[in-house]
C-alpha cells in the first residue's frame, strides 16, 4: 500500500515536471519585482497591513478560480480519490507548473494538509520592514488555493502558518477542508 | 577614525546620504561628533570632484578622487548614479576596489527589495553585510 502511494507521488512529480516544461515562462526577477510592486502599492493604498493582507487573499482567490482551469487543461489529471491526494496534486503539479518550485506535503489527513515551501519565488529579495512584520507577503498563495479548490467543489480555509520572511526556516501554508460543495443547479426561469 | 580606519558613505541618487559606516568600528565615543563632522565635510567636498570625474570615464570605480591632509577619498559610482564614498588614510587601491565591487552587489540586493526606497531606513541586514565586507577588506 505504501509503495502504491510512493508510486503515485513519483508519477505526479513527473507530471508536474512535464507540465512545467510545457508552459510559457517569465524571468524570475521580473516576476518577483512585479509582485513586490503590487504588494507595496496595496500597502500604500490601504495604509494598513491587515487590510492589505485581506486584499492579497482576495486577489489570489480571483486568480485561483481561473488558474485551476489552466491546470486541468494542461496537465492530464485523473480524479482525486482523497483529500490527501488532492494535496499531492496541488504540491507536485500545481505549484510546479505555476511557480516552478518543489513543494512538500506534511501532515495530510482527510480534512487538512500543510504545504512546505523551502523556496518562494514571490519573496525573493524581500525583507519586511519592522512596521510590516505582520504582513502576509505570500498571502496571495492562500487565496489562490482557496479559489482553485472551490472551483473543484472543495471549500477550504487557508492560512500562512510560517514564512521565511518572518524568520522561519520554511514557508508553511495550512489548508483546512471545510466542506465538499454539492453542485447546485439554479433554474433560470425564476 | 583610528589610524588605518575608513569611513564609508553611500550618497543616493537624489543626493541624500542613505548609509554610513566606519571600519573598524569606533570603540570610544570621545570627540566622535566633531571628528565625524569634519570627515563628512571632506567627503561632501569630494562629491563635486566625483560629479566632474564621472563624465570622463567608463569605469564605475573612480579610484582616488580627492585628498585632504593625510586622508584619501576614493569613490565608486553605480549605474543609477548612487555614489559610494570612502575616506581612508592608507593607500590600498586593490582592497578599496574589491570592497566597492562587493558593496555594489550588496547595494543591488538592497535595491531589489520592494520595501526599500531611498529615504527609508536601511535594514540591519545590509549594515551587517557591509560591516562584514569592511572587516574582510580593511
PDB file of C-alpha atoms in Angstrom:
ATOM      1  CA  UNK A   1       0.000   0.000   0.000  1.00  0.00           C
ATOM      2  CA  UNK A   2       2.804   2.340   0.932  1.00  0.00           C
ATOM      3  CA  UNK A   3       4.616   1.617  -2.288  1.00  0.00           C
ATOM      4  CA  UNK A   4       1.395   2.361  -4.145  1.00  0.00           C
ATOM      5  CA  UNK A   5       1.313   5.837  -2.614  1.00  0.00           C
ATOM      6  CA  UNK A   6       5.010   6.285  -3.353  1.00  0.00           C
ATOM      7  CA  UNK A   7       4.465   5.344  -6.956  1.00  0.00           C
ATOM      8  CA  UNK A   8       1.656   7.852  -7.253  1.00  0.00           C
ATOM      9  CA  UNK A   9       3.876  10.581  -5.826  1.00  0.00           C
ATOM     10  CA  UNK A  10       6.625   9.851  -8.323  1.00  0.00           C
ATOM     11  CA  UNK A  11       4.122   9.837 -11.172  1.00  0.00           C
ATOM     12  CA  UNK A  12       2.708  13.171 -10.030  1.00  0.00           C
ATOM     13  CA  UNK A  13       6.152  14.681  -9.726  1.00  0.00           C
ATOM     14  CA  UNK A  14       6.926  13.563 -13.255  1.00  0.00           C
ATOM     15  CA  UNK A  15       3.644  15.006 -14.453  1.00  0.00           C
ATOM     16  CA  UNK A  16       4.483  18.270 -12.706  1.00  0.00           C
ATOM     17  CA  UNK A  17       7.881  18.435 -14.415  1.00  0.00           C
ATOM     18  CA  UNK A  18       6.315  17.679 -17.790  1.00  0.00           C
ATOM     19  CA  UNK A  19       3.642  20.341 -17.357  1.00  0.00           C
ATOM     20  CA  UNK A  20       6.194  22.873 -16.174  1.00  0.00           C
ATOM     21  CA  UNK A  21       8.257  22.325 -19.308  1.00  0.00           C
ATOM     22  CA  UNK A  22       5.177  22.930 -21.445  1.00  0.00           C
ATOM     23  CA  UNK A  23       4.084  26.301 -20.082  1.00  0.00           C
ATOM     24  CA  UNK A  24       5.473  29.706 -21.039  1.00  0.00           C
ATOM     25  CA  UNK A  25       7.891  31.255 -18.573  1.00  0.00           C
ATOM     26  CA  UNK A  26       8.868  34.715 -17.448  1.00  0.00           C
ATOM     27  CA  UNK A  27      12.047  35.931 -15.821  1.00  0.00           C
ATOM     28  CA  UNK A  28      12.014  35.183 -12.100  1.00  0.00           C
ATOM     29  CA  UNK A  29      13.274  38.664 -11.295  1.00  0.00           C
ATOM     30  CA  UNK A  30      10.611  40.363 -13.382  1.00  0.00           C
ATOM     31  CA  UNK A  31       8.043  38.219 -11.609  1.00  0.00           C
ATOM     32  CA  UNK A  32       9.178  38.854  -8.063  1.00  0.00           C
ATOM     33  CA  UNK A  33       9.726  42.568  -8.650  1.00  0.00           C
ATOM     34  CA  UNK A  34       6.271  42.921 -10.189  1.00  0.00           C
ATOM     35  CA  UNK A  35       4.701  41.143  -7.252  1.00  0.00           C
ATOM     36  CA  UNK A  36       6.731  43.303  -4.880  1.00  0.00           C
ATOM     37  CA  UNK A  37       5.430  46.428  -6.593  1.00  0.00           C
ATOM     38  CA  UNK A  38       1.857  45.184  -6.263  1.00  0.00           C
ATOM     39  CA  UNK A  39       2.229  44.453  -2.559  1.00  0.00           C
ATOM     40  CA  UNK A  40       3.872  47.757  -1.723  1.00  0.00           C
ATOM     41  CA  UNK A  41       1.243  49.635  -3.718  1.00  0.00           C
ATOM     42  CA  UNK A  42      -1.505  47.833  -1.792  1.00  0.00           C
ATOM     43  CA  UNK A  43       0.154  48.859   1.450  1.00  0.00           C
ATOM     44  CA  UNK A  44       0.295  52.459   0.279  1.00  0.00           C
ATOM     45  CA  UNK A  45      -3.322  52.471  -0.850  1.00  0.00           C
ATOM     46  CA  UNK A  46      -4.811  50.776   2.200  1.00  0.00           C
ATOM     47  CA  UNK A  47      -2.330  52.212   4.713  1.00  0.00           C
ATOM     48  CA  UNK A  48      -2.945  49.200   6.879  1.00  0.00           C
ATOM     49  CA  UNK A  49      -1.187  45.846   6.984  1.00  0.00           C
ATOM     50  CA  UNK A  50      -4.281  43.862   7.945  1.00  0.00           C
ATOM     51  CA  UNK A  51      -6.308  45.394   5.101  1.00  0.00           C
ATOM     52  CA  UNK A  52      -3.510  44.632   2.641  1.00  0.00           C
ATOM     53  CA  UNK A  53      -3.492  41.014   3.847  1.00  0.00           C
ATOM     54  CA  UNK A  54      -7.203  40.757   3.075  1.00  0.00           C
ATOM     55  CA  UNK A  55      -6.756  42.273  -0.375  1.00  0.00           C
ATOM     56  CA  UNK A  56      -3.889  39.957  -1.250  1.00  0.00           C
ATOM     57  CA  UNK A  57      -6.007  36.977  -0.305  1.00  0.00           C
ATOM     58  CA  UNK A  58      -8.887  38.257  -2.449  1.00  0.00           C
ATOM     59  CA  UNK A  59      -6.605  38.840  -5.409  1.00  0.00           C
ATOM     60  CA  UNK A  60      -5.327  35.324  -5.000  1.00  0.00           C
ATOM     61  CA  UNK A  61      -8.868  33.980  -4.907  1.00  0.00           C
ATOM     62  CA  UNK A  62      -9.697  35.658  -8.199  1.00  0.00           C
ATOM     63  CA  UNK A  63      -6.565  34.210  -9.736  1.00  0.00           C
ATOM     64  CA  UNK A  64      -7.207  30.772  -8.313  1.00  0.00           C
ATOM     65  CA  UNK A  65     -10.654  30.369  -9.816  1.00  0.00           C
ATOM     66  CA  UNK A  66      -9.073  30.861 -13.243  1.00  0.00           C
ATOM     67  CA  UNK A  67      -5.823  29.045 -12.664  1.00  0.00           C
ATOM     68  CA  UNK A  68      -7.492  25.765 -11.796  1.00  0.00           C
ATOM     69  CA  UNK A  69      -8.899  25.599 -15.312  1.00  0.00           C
ATOM     70  CA  UNK A  70      -5.487  26.046 -16.816  1.00  0.00           C
ATOM     71  CA  UNK A  71      -4.073  23.384 -14.561  1.00  0.00           C
ATOM     72  CA  UNK A  72      -6.764  20.902 -15.554  1.00  0.00           C
ATOM     73  CA  UNK A  73      -6.367  21.767 -19.222  1.00  0.00           C
ATOM     74  CA  UNK A  74      -2.576  21.486 -19.389  1.00  0.00           C
ATOM     75  CA  UNK A  75      -1.994  18.555 -17.065  1.00  0.00           C
ATOM     76  CA  UNK A  76      -3.876  15.382 -17.711  1.00  0.00           C
ATOM     77  CA  UNK A  77      -5.075  14.583 -14.238  1.00  0.00           C
ATOM     78  CA  UNK A  78      -7.308  11.817 -13.037  1.00  0.00           C
ATOM     79  CA  UNK A  79      -9.889  12.499 -10.383  1.00  0.00           C
ATOM     80  CA  UNK A  80      -8.508  12.609  -6.880  1.00  0.00           C
ATOM     81  CA  UNK A  81      -9.664   9.793  -4.636  1.00  0.00           C
ATOM     82  CA  UNK A  82      -8.963  11.558  -1.373  1.00  0.00           C
ATOM     83  CA  UNK A  83      -8.148  14.934   0.087  1.00  0.00           C
ATOM     84  CA  UNK A  84      -4.561  13.878   0.727  1.00  0.00           C
ATOM     85  CA  UNK A  85      -4.256  13.020  -2.948  1.00  0.00           C
ATOM     86  CA  UNK A  86      -5.545  16.499  -3.737  1.00  0.00           C
ATOM     87  CA  UNK A  87      -2.744  17.795  -1.535  1.00  0.00           C
ATOM     88  CA  UNK A  88      -0.173  15.912  -3.604  1.00  0.00           C
ATOM     89  CA  UNK A  89      -1.620  17.229  -6.851  1.00  0.00           C
ATOM     90  CA  UNK A  90      -1.577  20.812  -5.562  1.00  0.00           C
ATOM     91  CA  UNK A  91       2.012  20.472  -4.379  1.00  0.00           C
ATOM     92  CA  UNK A  92       3.595  18.381  -7.117  1.00  0.00           C
ATOM     93  CA  UNK A  93       1.684  19.604 -10.165  1.00  0.00           C
ATOM     94  CA  UNK A  94       0.050  22.944  -9.296  1.00  0.00           C
ATOM     95  CA  UNK A  95       2.967  24.651  -7.591  1.00  0.00           C
ATOM     96  CA  UNK A  96       5.450  23.114 -10.002  1.00  0.00           C
ATOM     97  CA  UNK A  97       3.519  24.274 -13.039  1.00  0.00           C
ATOM     98  CA  UNK A  98       2.906  27.861 -11.963  1.00  0.00           C
ATOM     99  CA  UNK A  99       5.892  28.653  -9.770  1.00  0.00           C
ATOM    100  CA  UNK A 100       8.428  26.037 -10.799  1.00  0.00           C
ATOM    101  CA  UNK A 101       9.161  25.067  -7.203  1.00  0.00           C
ATOM    102  CA  UNK A 102       9.065  21.744  -5.418  1.00  0.00           C
ATOM    103  CA  UNK A 103       6.663  21.765  -2.510  1.00  0.00           C
ATOM    104  CA  UNK A 104       6.412  19.160   0.229  1.00  0.00           C
ATOM    105  CA  UNK A 105       3.166  17.998   1.768  1.00  0.00           C
ATOM    106  CA  UNK A 106       3.101  17.456   5.511  1.00  0.00           C
ATOM    107  CA  UNK A 107       0.501  16.183   7.964  1.00  0.00           C
ATOM    108  CA  UNK A 108      -2.023  15.214   5.305  1.00  0.00           C
ATOM    109  CA  UNK A 109      -5.286  13.855   6.657  1.00  0.00           C
ATOM    110  CA  UNK A 110      -8.738  13.568   5.164  1.00  0.00           C
ATOM    111  CA  UNK A 111      -9.570  17.149   6.145  1.00  0.00           C
ATOM    112  CA  UNK A 112      -6.288  19.018   6.377  1.00  0.00           C
ATOM    113  CA  UNK A 113      -2.831  19.309   4.882  1.00  0.00           C
ATOM    114  CA  UNK A 114       0.167  21.563   5.108  1.00  0.00           C
ATOM    115  CA  UNK A 115       2.388  22.726   2.296  1.00  0.00           C
ATOM    116  CA  UNK A 116       6.039  23.397   2.959  1.00  0.00           C
ATOM    117  CA  UNK A 117       7.795  25.752   0.587  1.00  0.00           C
ATOM    118  CA  UNK A 118      11.526  25.817   1.030  1.00  0.00           C
ATOM    119  CA  UNK A 119      11.869  28.341  -1.781  1.00  0.00           C
ATOM    120  CA  UNK A 120       9.408  31.037  -2.650  1.00  0.00           C
ATOM    121  CA  UNK A 121       9.870  32.967  -5.897  1.00  0.00           C
ATOM    122  CA  UNK A 122       7.408  35.626  -4.727  1.00  0.00           C
ATOM    123  CA  UNK A 123       9.566  36.641  -1.824  1.00  0.00           C
ATOM    124  CA  UNK A 124      12.974  36.752  -3.442  1.00  0.00           C
ATOM    125  CA  UNK A 125      14.987  39.855  -2.390  1.00  0.00           C
ATOM    126  CA  UNK A 126      12.276  40.808   0.123  1.00  0.00           C
ATOM    127  CA  UNK A 127      12.943  41.831   3.676  1.00  0.00           C
ATOM    128  CA  UNK A 128       9.991  43.025   5.689  1.00  0.00           C
ATOM    129  CA  UNK A 129      10.497  46.328   7.460  1.00  0.00           C
ATOM    130  CA  UNK A 130       9.572  46.404  11.142  1.00  0.00           C
ATOM    131  CA  UNK A 131       6.262  48.176  10.682  1.00  0.00           C
ATOM    132  CA  UNK A 132       5.143  45.436   8.278  1.00  0.00           C
ATOM    133  CA  UNK A 133       6.208  42.473  10.380  1.00  0.00           C
ATOM    134  CA  UNK A 134       2.630  41.179  10.402  1.00  0.00           C
ATOM    135  CA  UNK A 135       2.295  41.331   6.642  1.00  0.00           C
ATOM    136  CA  UNK A 136       1.359  38.053   4.989  1.00  0.00           C
ATOM    137  CA  UNK A 137       3.515  38.717   1.976  1.00  0.00           C
ATOM    138  CA  UNK A 138       2.670  35.400   0.355  1.00  0.00           C
ATOM    139  CA  UNK A 139      -0.974  35.517   1.399  1.00  0.00           C
ATOM    140  CA  UNK A 140      -1.791  35.567  -2.302  1.00  0.00           C
ATOM    141  CA  UNK A 141      -0.972  31.863  -2.383  1.00  0.00           C
ATOM    142  CA  UNK A 142      -3.625  31.162   0.276  1.00  0.00           C
ATOM    143  CA  UNK A 143      -6.190  32.920  -1.872  1.00  0.00           C
ATOM    144  CA  UNK A 144      -5.117  31.008  -4.958  1.00  0.00           C
ATOM    145  CA  UNK A 145      -5.567  27.703  -3.146  1.00  0.00           C
ATOM    146  CA  UNK A 146      -8.980  28.720  -1.817  1.00  0.00           C
ATOM    147  CA  UNK A 147     -10.180  29.866  -5.238  1.00  0.00           C
ATOM    148  CA  UNK A 148      -8.825  26.887  -7.112  1.00  0.00           C
ATOM    149  CA  UNK A 149     -10.165  24.276  -4.714  1.00  0.00           C
ATOM    150  CA  UNK A 150     -13.547  25.970  -4.547  1.00  0.00           C
ATOM    151  CA  UNK A 151     -13.868  25.519  -8.296  1.00  0.00           C
ATOM    152  CA  UNK A 152     -13.435  21.789  -7.825  1.00  0.00           C
ATOM    153  CA  UNK A 153     -16.083  21.589  -5.129  1.00  0.00           C
ATOM    154  CA  UNK A 154     -13.965  21.950  -2.052  1.00  0.00           C
ATOM    155  CA  UNK A 155     -14.464  24.849   0.294  1.00  0.00           C
ATOM    156  CA  UNK A 156     -11.231  25.286   2.202  1.00  0.00           C
ATOM    157  CA  UNK A 157      -9.667  27.697   4.592  1.00  0.00           C
ATOM    158  CA  UNK A 158      -6.007  28.546   4.083  1.00  0.00           C
ATOM    159  CA  UNK A 159      -3.637  30.285   6.402  1.00  0.00           C
ATOM    160  CA  UNK A 160       0.009  31.167   6.398  1.00  0.00           C
ATOM    161  CA  UNK A 161       1.485  29.475   9.460  1.00  0.00           C
ATOM    162  CA  UNK A 162       5.134  30.215   8.909  1.00  0.00           C
ATOM    163  CA  UNK A 163       7.002  32.416   6.495  1.00  0.00           C
ATOM    164  CA  UNK A 164      10.681  32.731   5.727  1.00  0.00           C
ATOM    165  CA  UNK A 165      10.134  36.496   5.810  1.00  0.00           C
ATOM    166  CA  UNK A 166       9.124  36.213   9.463  1.00  0.00           C
ATOM    167  CA  UNK A 167      12.420  34.497  10.174  1.00  0.00           C
ATOM    168  CA  UNK A 168      11.138  30.924   9.884  1.00  0.00           C
ATOM    169  CA  UNK A 169      13.020  28.211   8.095  1.00  0.00           C
ATOM    170  CA  UNK A 170      10.272  27.419   5.597  1.00  0.00           C
ATOM    171  CA  UNK A 171       7.038  28.924   4.411  1.00  0.00           C
ATOM    172  CA  UNK A 172       4.133  26.810   5.601  1.00  0.00           C
ATOM    173  CA  UNK A 173       0.549  27.016   4.398  1.00  0.00           C
ATOM    174  CA  UNK A 174      -2.224  25.147   6.157  1.00  0.00           C
ATOM    175  CA  UNK A 175      -5.230  24.086   4.115  1.00  0.00           C
ATOM    176  CA  UNK A 176      -8.314  23.064   6.042  1.00  0.00           C
ATOM    177  CA  UNK A 177     -11.221  21.349   4.302  1.00  0.00           C
ATOM    178  CA  UNK A 178     -14.472  22.916   5.466  1.00  0.00           C
ATOM    179  CA  UNK A 179     -16.976  21.144   3.286  1.00  0.00           C
ATOM    180  CA  UNK A 180     -17.372  19.472  -0.046  1.00  0.00           C
ATOM    181  CA  UNK A 181     -19.745  21.530  -2.114  1.00  0.00           C
ATOM    182  CA  UNK A 182     -22.621  19.893  -3.914  1.00  0.00           C
ATOM    183  CA  UNK A 183     -23.348  21.151  -7.372  1.00  0.00           C
ATOM    184  CA  UNK A 184     -26.392  23.312  -7.245  1.00  0.00           C
ATOM    185  CA  UNK A 185     -28.487  23.890 -10.275  1.00  0.00           C
ATOM    186  CA  UNK A 186     -30.327  27.159 -10.367  1.00  0.00           C
ATOM    187  CA  UNK A 187     -33.359  27.419 -12.546  1.00  0.00           C
ATOM    188  CA  UNK A 188     -33.025  30.291 -14.996  1.00  0.00           C
ATOM    189  CA  UNK A 189     -36.756  30.928 -15.148  1.00  0.00           C
ATOM    190  CA  UNK A 190     -37.073  32.278 -11.663  1.00  0.00           C
TER     191      UNK A 190
ATOM    192  CA  UNK B   1      38.509  57.228  12.965  1.00  0.00           C
ATOM    193  CA  UNK B   2      41.613  55.365  14.218  1.00  0.00           C
ATOM    194  CA  UNK B   3      44.741  55.053  12.092  1.00  0.00           C
ATOM    195  CA  UNK B   4      44.197  52.652   9.206  1.00  0.00           C
ATOM    196  CA  UNK B   5      40.458  53.063   9.520  1.00  0.00           C
ATOM    197  CA  UNK B   6      37.909  54.095   6.946  1.00  0.00           C
ATOM    198  CA  UNK B   7      34.633  55.912   6.744  1.00  0.00           C
ATOM    199  CA  UNK B   8      32.175  54.638   4.159  1.00  0.00           C
ATOM    200  CA  UNK B   9      29.214  56.693   2.971  1.00  0.00           C
ATOM    201  CA  UNK B  10      26.597  55.986   0.322  1.00  0.00           C
ATOM    202  CA  UNK B  11      25.010  59.022  -1.276  1.00  0.00           C
ATOM    203  CA  UNK B  12      21.770  58.191  -3.037  1.00  0.00           C
ATOM    204  CA  UNK B  13      20.581  59.153  -6.478  1.00  0.00           C
ATOM    205  CA  UNK B  14      18.803  62.180  -5.067  1.00  0.00           C
ATOM    206  CA  UNK B  15      21.937  63.459  -3.275  1.00  0.00           C
ATOM    207  CA  UNK B  16      20.752  62.300   0.139  1.00  0.00           C
ATOM    208  CA  UNK B  17      23.127  60.245   2.234  1.00  0.00           C
ATOM    209  CA  UNK B  18      21.472  56.892   2.806  1.00  0.00           C
ATOM    210  CA  UNK B  19      24.087  54.951   4.701  1.00  0.00           C
ATOM    211  CA  UNK B  20      27.297  55.397   6.591  1.00  0.00           C
ATOM    212  CA  UNK B  21      29.662  53.086   8.395  1.00  0.00           C
ATOM    213  CA  UNK B  22      33.065  53.208   9.991  1.00  0.00           C
ATOM    214  CA  UNK B  23      35.708  50.473   9.957  1.00  0.00           C
ATOM    215  CA  UNK B  24      36.962  49.246  12.234  1.00  0.00           C
ATOM    216  CA  UNK B  25      34.061  50.198  14.446  1.00  0.00           C
ATOM    217  CA  UNK B  26      34.811  53.109  16.722  1.00  0.00           C
ATOM    218  CA  UNK B  27      35.392  51.820  20.218  1.00  0.00           C
ATOM    219  CA  UNK B  28      35.185  55.018  22.209  1.00  0.00           C
ATOM    220  CA  UNK B  29      32.827  57.902  21.794  1.00  0.00           C
ATOM    221  CA  UNK B  30      35.336  60.616  22.610  1.00  0.00           C
ATOM    222  CA  UNK B  31      35.362  63.572  20.254  1.00  0.00           C
ATOM    223  CA  UNK B  32      33.268  61.428  17.971  1.00  0.00           C
ATOM    224  CA  UNK B  33      30.872  64.139  16.972  1.00  0.00           C
ATOM    225  CA  UNK B  34      33.376  66.759  15.946  1.00  0.00           C
ATOM    226  CA  UNK B  35      35.633  64.235  14.257  1.00  0.00           C
ATOM    227  CA  UNK B  36      32.746  62.832  12.348  1.00  0.00           C
ATOM    228  CA  UNK B  37      31.568  66.176  11.191  1.00  0.00           C
ATOM    229  CA  UNK B  38      34.982  67.038   9.790  1.00  0.00           C
ATOM    230  CA  UNK B  39      35.256  63.760   7.961  1.00  0.00           C
ATOM    231  CA  UNK B  40      31.825  64.091   6.486  1.00  0.00           C
ATOM    232  CA  UNK B  41      32.737  67.545   5.280  1.00  0.00           C
ATOM    233  CA  UNK B  42      35.755  66.116   3.472  1.00  0.00           C
ATOM    234  CA  UNK B  43      33.545  63.547   1.779  1.00  0.00           C
ATOM    235  CA  UNK B  44      30.971  66.155   0.941  1.00  0.00           C
ATOM    236  CA  UNK B  45      33.603  68.313  -0.713  1.00  0.00           C
ATOM    237  CA  UNK B  46      34.833  65.362  -2.726  1.00  0.00           C
ATOM    238  CA  UNK B  47      31.359  64.799  -4.164  1.00  0.00           C
ATOM    239  CA  UNK B  48      31.902  67.746  -6.503  1.00  0.00           C
ATOM    240  CA  UNK B  49      35.051  66.091  -7.857  1.00  0.00           C
ATOM    241  CA  UNK B  50      33.109  62.904  -8.382  1.00  0.00           C
ATOM    242  CA  UNK B  51      30.380  64.626 -10.339  1.00  0.00           C
ATOM    243  CA  UNK B  52      33.046  66.086 -12.599  1.00  0.00           C
ATOM    244  CA  UNK B  53      35.118  62.940 -12.994  1.00  0.00           C
ATOM    245  CA  UNK B  54      32.223  60.648 -13.672  1.00  0.00           C
ATOM    246  CA  UNK B  55      31.691  62.025 -17.183  1.00  0.00           C
ATOM    247  CA  UNK B  56      35.297  61.438 -18.204  1.00  0.00           C
ATOM    248  CA  UNK B  57      35.440  57.705 -17.731  1.00  0.00           C
ATOM    249  CA  UNK B  58      33.615  54.478 -18.474  1.00  0.00           C
ATOM    250  CA  UNK B  59      34.674  52.892 -15.225  1.00  0.00           C
ATOM    251  CA  UNK B  60      32.486  52.858 -12.144  1.00  0.00           C
ATOM    252  CA  UNK B  61      35.467  52.850  -9.829  1.00  0.00           C
ATOM    253  CA  UNK B  62      36.916  56.348  -9.929  1.00  0.00           C
ATOM    254  CA  UNK B  63      39.929  55.500  -7.744  1.00  0.00           C
ATOM    255  CA  UNK B  64      41.194  58.249  -5.521  1.00  0.00           C
ATOM    256  CA  UNK B  65      39.273  61.423  -6.240  1.00  0.00           C
ATOM    257  CA  UNK B  66      40.469  63.785  -3.544  1.00  0.00           C
ATOM    258  CA  UNK B  67      42.846  64.118  -0.637  1.00  0.00           C
ATOM    259  CA  UNK B  68      42.771  66.256   2.430  1.00  0.00           C
ATOM    260  CA  UNK B  69      45.901  66.376   4.604  1.00  0.00           C
ATOM    261  CA  UNK B  70      46.634  62.676   5.046  1.00  0.00           C
ATOM    262  CA  UNK B  71      43.161  61.456   4.199  1.00  0.00           C
ATOM    263  CA  UNK B  72      42.280  59.997   0.829  1.00  0.00           C
ATOM    264  CA  UNK B  73      38.817  59.880  -0.660  1.00  0.00           C
ATOM    265  CA  UNK B  74      38.003  57.073  -3.099  1.00  0.00           C
ATOM    266  CA  UNK B  75      34.733  56.874  -4.980  1.00  0.00           C
ATOM    267  CA  UNK B  76      32.599  54.457  -6.936  1.00  0.00           C
ATOM    268  CA  UNK B  77      29.547  55.467  -8.938  1.00  0.00           C
ATOM    269  CA  UNK B  78      26.771  52.974  -9.628  1.00  0.00           C
ATOM    270  CA  UNK B  79      24.718  52.806 -12.778  1.00  0.00           C
ATOM    271  CA  UNK B  80      21.897  54.748 -11.124  1.00  0.00           C
ATOM    272  CA  UNK B  81      24.349  57.433 -10.010  1.00  0.00           C
ATOM    273  CA  UNK B  82      24.413  56.489  -6.367  1.00  0.00           C
ATOM    274  CA  UNK B  83      27.847  57.327  -5.053  1.00  0.00           C
ATOM    275  CA  UNK B  84      29.947  55.200  -2.730  1.00  0.00           C
ATOM    276  CA  UNK B  85      32.489  57.345  -0.924  1.00  0.00           C
ATOM    277  CA  UNK B  86      35.297  56.002   1.180  1.00  0.00           C
ATOM    278  CA  UNK B  87      37.543  58.111   3.369  1.00  0.00           C
ATOM    279  CA  UNK B  88      40.751  56.310   4.292  1.00  0.00           C
ATOM    280  CA  UNK B  89      44.224  57.175   5.441  1.00  0.00           C
ATOM    281  CA  UNK B  90      46.144  54.241   3.972  1.00  0.00           C
ATOM    282  CA  UNK B  91      46.767  53.729   0.281  1.00  0.00           C
ATOM    283  CA  UNK B  92      45.153  50.441  -0.582  1.00  0.00           C
ATOM    284  CA  UNK B  93      43.809  50.643  -4.106  1.00  0.00           C
ATOM    285  CA  UNK B  94      43.120  46.953  -4.674  1.00  0.00           C
ATOM    286  CA  UNK B  95      41.400  46.491  -1.348  1.00  0.00           C
ATOM    287  CA  UNK B  96      39.228  49.532  -1.903  1.00  0.00           C
ATOM    288  CA  UNK B  97      38.284  48.381  -5.366  1.00  0.00           C
ATOM    289  CA  UNK B  98      37.353  44.926  -4.120  1.00  0.00           C
ATOM    290  CA  UNK B  99      35.373  46.434  -1.286  1.00  0.00           C
ATOM    291  CA  UNK B 100      33.439  48.702  -3.642  1.00  0.00           C
ATOM    292  CA  UNK B 101      32.623  45.863  -6.004  1.00  0.00           C
ATOM    293  CA  UNK B 102      31.309  43.717  -3.160  1.00  0.00           C
ATOM    294  CA  UNK B 103      29.421  46.624  -1.633  1.00  0.00           C
ATOM    295  CA  UNK B 104      27.806  47.261  -5.015  1.00  0.00           C
ATOM    296  CA  UNK B 105      26.491  43.714  -5.013  1.00  0.00           C
ATOM    297  CA  UNK B 106      25.004  44.201  -1.562  1.00  0.00           C
ATOM    298  CA  UNK B 107      23.535  47.533  -2.669  1.00  0.00           C
ATOM    299  CA  UNK B 108      21.873  45.973  -5.704  1.00  0.00           C
ATOM    300  CA  UNK B 109      20.271  43.356  -3.453  1.00  0.00           C
ATOM    301  CA  UNK B 110      19.043  46.172  -1.253  1.00  0.00           C
ATOM    302  CA  UNK B 111      17.521  47.973  -4.226  1.00  0.00           C
ATOM    303  CA  UNK B 112      15.730  44.815  -5.320  1.00  0.00           C
ATOM    304  CA  UNK B 113      13.829  44.760  -2.059  1.00  0.00           C
ATOM    305  CA  UNK B 114      10.428  46.258  -2.903  1.00  0.00           C
ATOM    306  CA  UNK B 115      10.127  47.740   0.579  1.00  0.00           C
ATOM    307  CA  UNK B 116      13.238  49.818   0.225  1.00  0.00           C
ATOM    308  CA  UNK B 117      13.115  53.301  -1.174  1.00  0.00           C
ATOM    309  CA  UNK B 118      15.813  55.891  -0.742  1.00  0.00           C
ATOM    310  CA  UNK B 119      14.876  57.943   2.264  1.00  0.00           C
ATOM    311  CA  UNK B 120      13.745  54.864   4.145  1.00  0.00           C
ATOM    312  CA  UNK B 121      15.892  53.370   6.848  1.00  0.00           C
ATOM    313  CA  UNK B 122      18.444  50.865   5.628  1.00  0.00           C
ATOM    314  CA  UNK B 123      17.662  47.426   7.082  1.00  0.00           C
ATOM    315  CA  UNK B 124      20.047  45.929   9.602  1.00  0.00           C
ATOM    316  CA  UNK B 125      20.950  43.054   7.296  1.00  0.00           C
ATOM    317  CA  UNK B 126      22.536  45.466   4.825  1.00  0.00           C
ATOM    318  CA  UNK B 127      24.522  47.085   7.608  1.00  0.00           C
ATOM    319  CA  UNK B 128      25.755  43.670   8.710  1.00  0.00           C
ATOM    320  CA  UNK B 129      26.759  42.724   5.188  1.00  0.00           C
ATOM    321  CA  UNK B 130      28.733  45.948   4.723  1.00  0.00           C
ATOM    322  CA  UNK B 131      30.467  45.580   8.084  1.00  0.00           C
ATOM    323  CA  UNK B 132      31.493  42.065   7.150  1.00  0.00           C
ATOM    324  CA  UNK B 133      32.954  43.385   3.905  1.00  0.00           C
ATOM    325  CA  UNK B 134      34.746  46.102   5.836  1.00  0.00           C
ATOM    326  CA  UNK B 135      36.323  43.510   8.099  1.00  0.00           C
ATOM    327  CA  UNK B 136      37.339  41.433   5.103  1.00  0.00           C
ATOM    328  CA  UNK B 137      38.987  44.132   3.058  1.00  0.00           C
ATOM    329  CA  UNK B 138      40.461  46.566   5.586  1.00  0.00           C
TER     330      UNK B 138
END
